[in-house]
Short mmCIF file of C-alpha atoms in Angstrom, two decimals:
data_model
loop_
_atom_site.label_atom_id
_atom_site.label_comp_id
_atom_site.label_asym_id
_atom_site.label_seq_id
_atom_site.Cartn_x
_atom_site.Cartn_y
_atom_site.Cartn_z
CA ILE A 608 -29.43 -19.29 35.66
CA SER A 609 -29.76 -20.79 32.21
CA LEU A 610 -29.43 -18.55 29.19
CA PRO A 611 -33.08 -18.98 28.07
CA SER A 612 -34.37 -17.99 31.53
CA PHE A 613 -32.00 -15.02 31.68
CA LYS A 614 -32.85 -13.67 28.24
CA GLY A 615 -35.80 -11.31 28.39
CA SER A 616 -36.22 -11.72 32.14
CA GLY A 617 -36.34 -9.09 34.85
CA ILE A 618 -32.85 -10.18 35.91
CA GLU A 619 -31.52 -9.37 32.45
CA ARG A 620 -33.16 -5.95 32.53
CA LEU A 621 -31.77 -5.25 36.00
CA PHE A 622 -28.32 -6.35 34.86
CA GLU A 623 -28.34 -4.22 31.71
CA GLU A 624 -29.55 -1.13 33.55
CA ASN A 625 -27.07 -1.29 36.43
CA ALA A 626 -24.01 -3.41 35.59
CA TYR A 627 -22.43 -0.56 33.60
CA ILE A 628 -21.92 1.14 36.99
CA PHE A 629 -19.84 -1.84 38.13
CA PHE A 630 -17.79 -1.58 34.94
CA VAL A 631 -17.00 2.16 34.89
CA VAL A 632 -16.48 2.41 38.65
CA ASN A 633 -13.88 -0.35 38.60
CA LEU A 634 -12.23 1.14 35.53
CA ALA A 635 -11.72 4.32 37.56
CA ILE A 636 -10.84 2.72 40.91
CA LEU A 637 -9.73 -0.89 40.61
CA VAL A 638 -7.65 -0.71 37.42
CA PRO A 639 -5.43 2.23 38.53
CA LEU A 640 -5.19 0.80 42.06
CA LEU A 641 -4.02 -2.62 40.92
CA GLY A 642 -1.81 -1.00 38.30
CA VAL A 643 0.12 0.66 41.12
CA LEU A 644 -0.06 -2.12 43.71
CA GLY A 645 0.85 -4.81 41.18
CA GLY A 646 4.45 -3.68 41.27
CA GLN A 647 4.48 -1.79 44.57
CA PHE A 648 2.82 -4.33 46.82
CA ASN A 649 4.96 -3.44 49.84
CA LEU A 650 1.88 -1.66 51.21
CA PHE A 651 0.40 -5.08 51.96
CA THR A 652 3.60 -6.61 53.33
CA ALA A 653 4.25 -3.59 55.54
CA HIS A 654 0.93 -4.22 57.29
CA GLY A 655 1.46 -7.98 57.45
CA MET A 656 -1.67 -8.72 55.43
CA THR A 657 -2.33 -12.31 54.40
CA GLY A 658 -3.49 -13.28 50.94
CA SER A 659 -7.05 -13.84 52.12
CA ALA A 660 -7.11 -10.43 53.83
CA ILE A 661 -5.91 -8.75 50.65
CA ILE A 662 -8.58 -10.48 48.58
CA SER A 663 -11.26 -9.48 51.11
CA LEU A 664 -10.12 -5.86 50.92
CA LEU A 665 -10.15 -5.91 47.12
CA LEU A 666 -13.64 -7.40 47.05
CA ILE A 667 -14.86 -4.53 49.23
CA VAL A 668 -13.24 -2.04 46.83
CA VAL A 669 -14.80 -3.84 43.86
CA PHE A 670 -18.36 -4.16 45.10
CA LEU A 671 -19.11 -1.50 47.74
CA PRO A 672 -18.95 1.64 45.54
CA SER A 673 -21.00 -0.07 42.82
CA VAL A 674 -23.68 -1.21 45.27
CA VAL A 675 -23.97 2.28 46.77
CA LEU A 676 -24.22 3.89 43.33
CA SER A 677 -26.81 1.33 42.21
CA LEU A 678 -28.97 2.26 45.20
CA LEU A 679 -28.52 5.94 44.34
CA LYS A 680 -29.56 5.20 40.76
CA TRP A 681 -32.72 3.50 42.03
CA LEU A 682 -33.46 6.64 44.04
CA ALA A 683 -32.71 8.85 41.01
CA LYS A 684 -35.17 6.85 38.90
CA LEU A 685 -37.85 7.40 41.54
CA LEU A 686 -37.15 11.13 41.31
CA GLY A 687 -37.31 11.03 37.51
CA ILE A 688 -33.64 11.90 36.95
CA GLY A 689 -32.34 8.45 36.05
CA LYS A 690 -30.81 9.49 32.73
CA ALA A 691 -29.11 12.50 34.30
CA PHE A 692 -27.65 10.19 36.94
CA ASP A 693 -26.36 7.83 34.22
CA GLY A 694 -24.64 10.72 32.47
CA LEU A 695 -23.08 11.98 35.71
CA VAL A 696 -21.72 8.55 36.60
CA LEU A 697 -20.25 8.11 33.12
CA VAL A 698 -18.63 11.56 33.11
CA ILE A 699 -17.06 11.16 36.55
CA PHE A 700 -15.73 7.62 36.33
CA LEU A 701 -14.86 7.48 32.64
CA GLY A 702 -13.19 10.86 33.13
CA VAL A 703 -11.08 9.56 36.02
CA PHE A 704 -10.08 6.44 34.09
CA LEU A 705 -9.20 8.31 30.89
CA THR A 706 -7.22 10.91 32.84
CA TYR A 707 -5.25 8.08 34.46
CA LEU A 708 -4.81 6.35 31.10
CA PHE A 709 -3.68 9.48 29.26
CA ASN A 710 -1.19 10.40 31.98
CA LYS A 711 0.19 6.87 32.13
CA ALA A 712 0.56 6.57 28.36
CA GLY A 713 1.46 10.14 27.49
CA TYR A 714 3.54 11.40 30.42
CA GLY A 715 6.92 12.60 29.19
CA VAL A 716 5.91 12.70 25.53
CA LEU A 717 5.36 16.45 25.49
CA ALA A 718 8.43 18.42 26.55
CA SER A 719 6.38 21.16 28.12
CA SER A 720 5.45 22.37 31.58
CA TYR A 721 1.87 22.44 30.30
CA GLU A 722 1.87 18.68 29.67
CA PRO A 723 -0.41 17.75 32.64
CA ALA A 724 -2.95 20.38 31.59
CA ILE A 725 -2.81 19.23 27.96
CA LEU A 726 -3.31 15.58 28.91
CA PHE A 727 -6.15 16.49 31.26
CA LEU A 728 -7.85 18.54 28.55
CA ALA A 729 -7.45 15.70 26.06
CA ALA A 730 -8.95 13.23 28.54
CA LEU A 731 -11.81 15.66 29.21
CA LEU A 732 -12.61 16.00 25.51
CA VAL A 733 -12.49 12.25 24.92
CA THR A 734 -14.68 11.70 27.99
CA ALA A 735 -17.29 14.21 26.78
CA GLY A 736 -17.33 12.66 23.30
CA SER A 737 -17.55 9.11 24.64
CA VAL A 738 -20.38 9.90 27.05
CA ALA A 739 -22.29 11.74 24.33
CA VAL A 740 -22.02 8.73 22.00
CA ILE A 741 -22.96 6.23 24.72
CA LEU A 742 -26.05 8.18 25.78
CA SER A 743 -27.22 9.18 22.31
CA ALA A 744 -26.82 5.66 20.90
CA GLY A 745 -28.36 4.00 23.97
CA MET A 746 -25.23 1.93 24.56
CA ILE A 747 -25.50 1.71 28.34
CA ARG A 748 -27.13 -1.71 28.16
CA LYS A 749 -24.33 -3.01 25.94
CA LEU A 750 -21.75 -1.37 28.17
CA SER A 751 -23.07 -3.41 31.09
CA TYR A 752 -21.78 -6.62 29.51
CA PHE A 753 -18.22 -5.29 29.71
CA SER A 754 -18.56 -5.61 33.49
CA LEU A 755 -17.90 -9.33 32.97
CA LEU A 756 -14.27 -8.41 32.25
CA ILE A 757 -13.64 -6.99 35.73
CA PRO A 758 -13.13 -10.40 37.43
CA PHE A 759 -10.29 -11.04 34.97
CA VAL A 760 -8.56 -7.88 36.22
CA LEU A 761 -8.62 -9.32 39.73
CA LEU A 762 -7.42 -12.71 38.53
CA HIS A 763 -4.54 -11.07 36.68
CA PHE A 764 -3.49 -9.28 39.87
CA ILE A 765 -3.68 -12.47 41.93
CA PHE A 766 -2.02 -14.91 39.52
CA VAL A 767 0.07 -12.93 37.00
CA SER A 768 1.24 -9.58 38.46
CA PRO A 769 4.41 -9.32 40.61
CA ALA A 770 2.07 -9.20 43.63
CA SER A 771 1.06 -12.81 42.91
CA THR A 772 3.85 -13.90 45.28
CA LEU A 773 1.67 -12.66 48.15
CA PHE A 774 -0.91 -15.33 47.37
CA GLU A 775 1.41 -18.30 47.14
CA GLY A 776 1.16 -20.93 49.87
CA SER A 777 3.41 -19.43 52.49
CA GLY A 778 1.98 -21.74 55.13
CA GLN A 779 4.29 -24.54 53.96
CA MET A 780 7.47 -22.50 54.19
CA LYS A 781 10.01 -23.98 56.57
CA GLY A 782 10.88 -21.80 59.51
CA VAL A 783 14.44 -20.70 60.21
CA LYS A 784 16.12 -22.61 63.01
CA PRO A 785 17.13 -20.37 65.94
CA ASP A 786 20.74 -21.61 65.91
CA SER A 787 21.17 -20.56 62.27
CA ILE A 788 20.16 -16.93 62.79
CA ASN A 789 22.84 -14.41 61.88
CA ASP A 790 23.03 -11.63 64.47
CA THR A 791 25.04 -9.29 62.25
CA PRO A 792 23.51 -5.80 62.62
CA VAL A 793 22.06 -4.30 59.45
CA ILE A 794 21.48 -0.60 58.79
CA LEU A 795 18.80 0.27 56.23
CA LEU A 796 18.54 3.76 54.75
CA VAL A 797 15.30 4.54 52.93
CA PHE A 798 15.21 7.65 50.71
CA ASP A 799 11.47 8.01 50.27
CA GLU A 800 10.58 10.43 47.44
CA PHE A 801 14.21 11.55 47.38
CA SER A 802 15.99 11.95 44.07
CA GLY A 803 19.19 9.93 44.01
CA LEU A 804 20.55 12.27 41.33
CA THR A 805 21.17 14.91 44.00
CA ILE A 806 23.87 12.78 45.64
CA GLN A 807 25.51 11.49 42.44
CA ASP A 808 28.44 12.96 40.58
CA SER A 809 28.72 13.32 36.80
CA GLU A 810 29.90 9.71 36.50
CA GLY A 811 27.08 8.25 38.52
CA GLY A 812 29.07 7.67 41.71
CA LEU A 813 28.12 8.87 45.16
#
């Protein structure tokens, strides 16, 4: 689609009215998910997933929620509650993203048992203020153009993050010859969610 044909067309109007959903939904779902899986990608290797299978799964995560919500928005507009639906979507998904962001950036800063509640309250206040500004200033249409940044999040995960090794051409790896296999038994102990400090002495030894 050329820029002149896109500008002022029904496609542009459809994009500006709905693409913000794609943006905020993936801020709340895709960004935290890839933030975790970028360094802890053993979830994929444990299930023997290939690079193409991982990409297919991520594309489902990226598009399915947005498509469902876009259909719900169309229904909300028919019922005359389109603006209320926009506000609800913004509150929920911006709230989730900001809560994640505040906890990731601020965890451990406040030496208090009330830190999670404080960070949640701060995220809630920022969410309410942001949604109020977006709705009052009619910024939803402009917000839709930020959805064009989401593909770069995926590309970063595939090519730059530690998980990028999953997408390298493993098909050309040379197999190990049977006569070179070492049959030495190996015992692996996995302490899942277990604090190593409980088995260490004051000097750090076991």
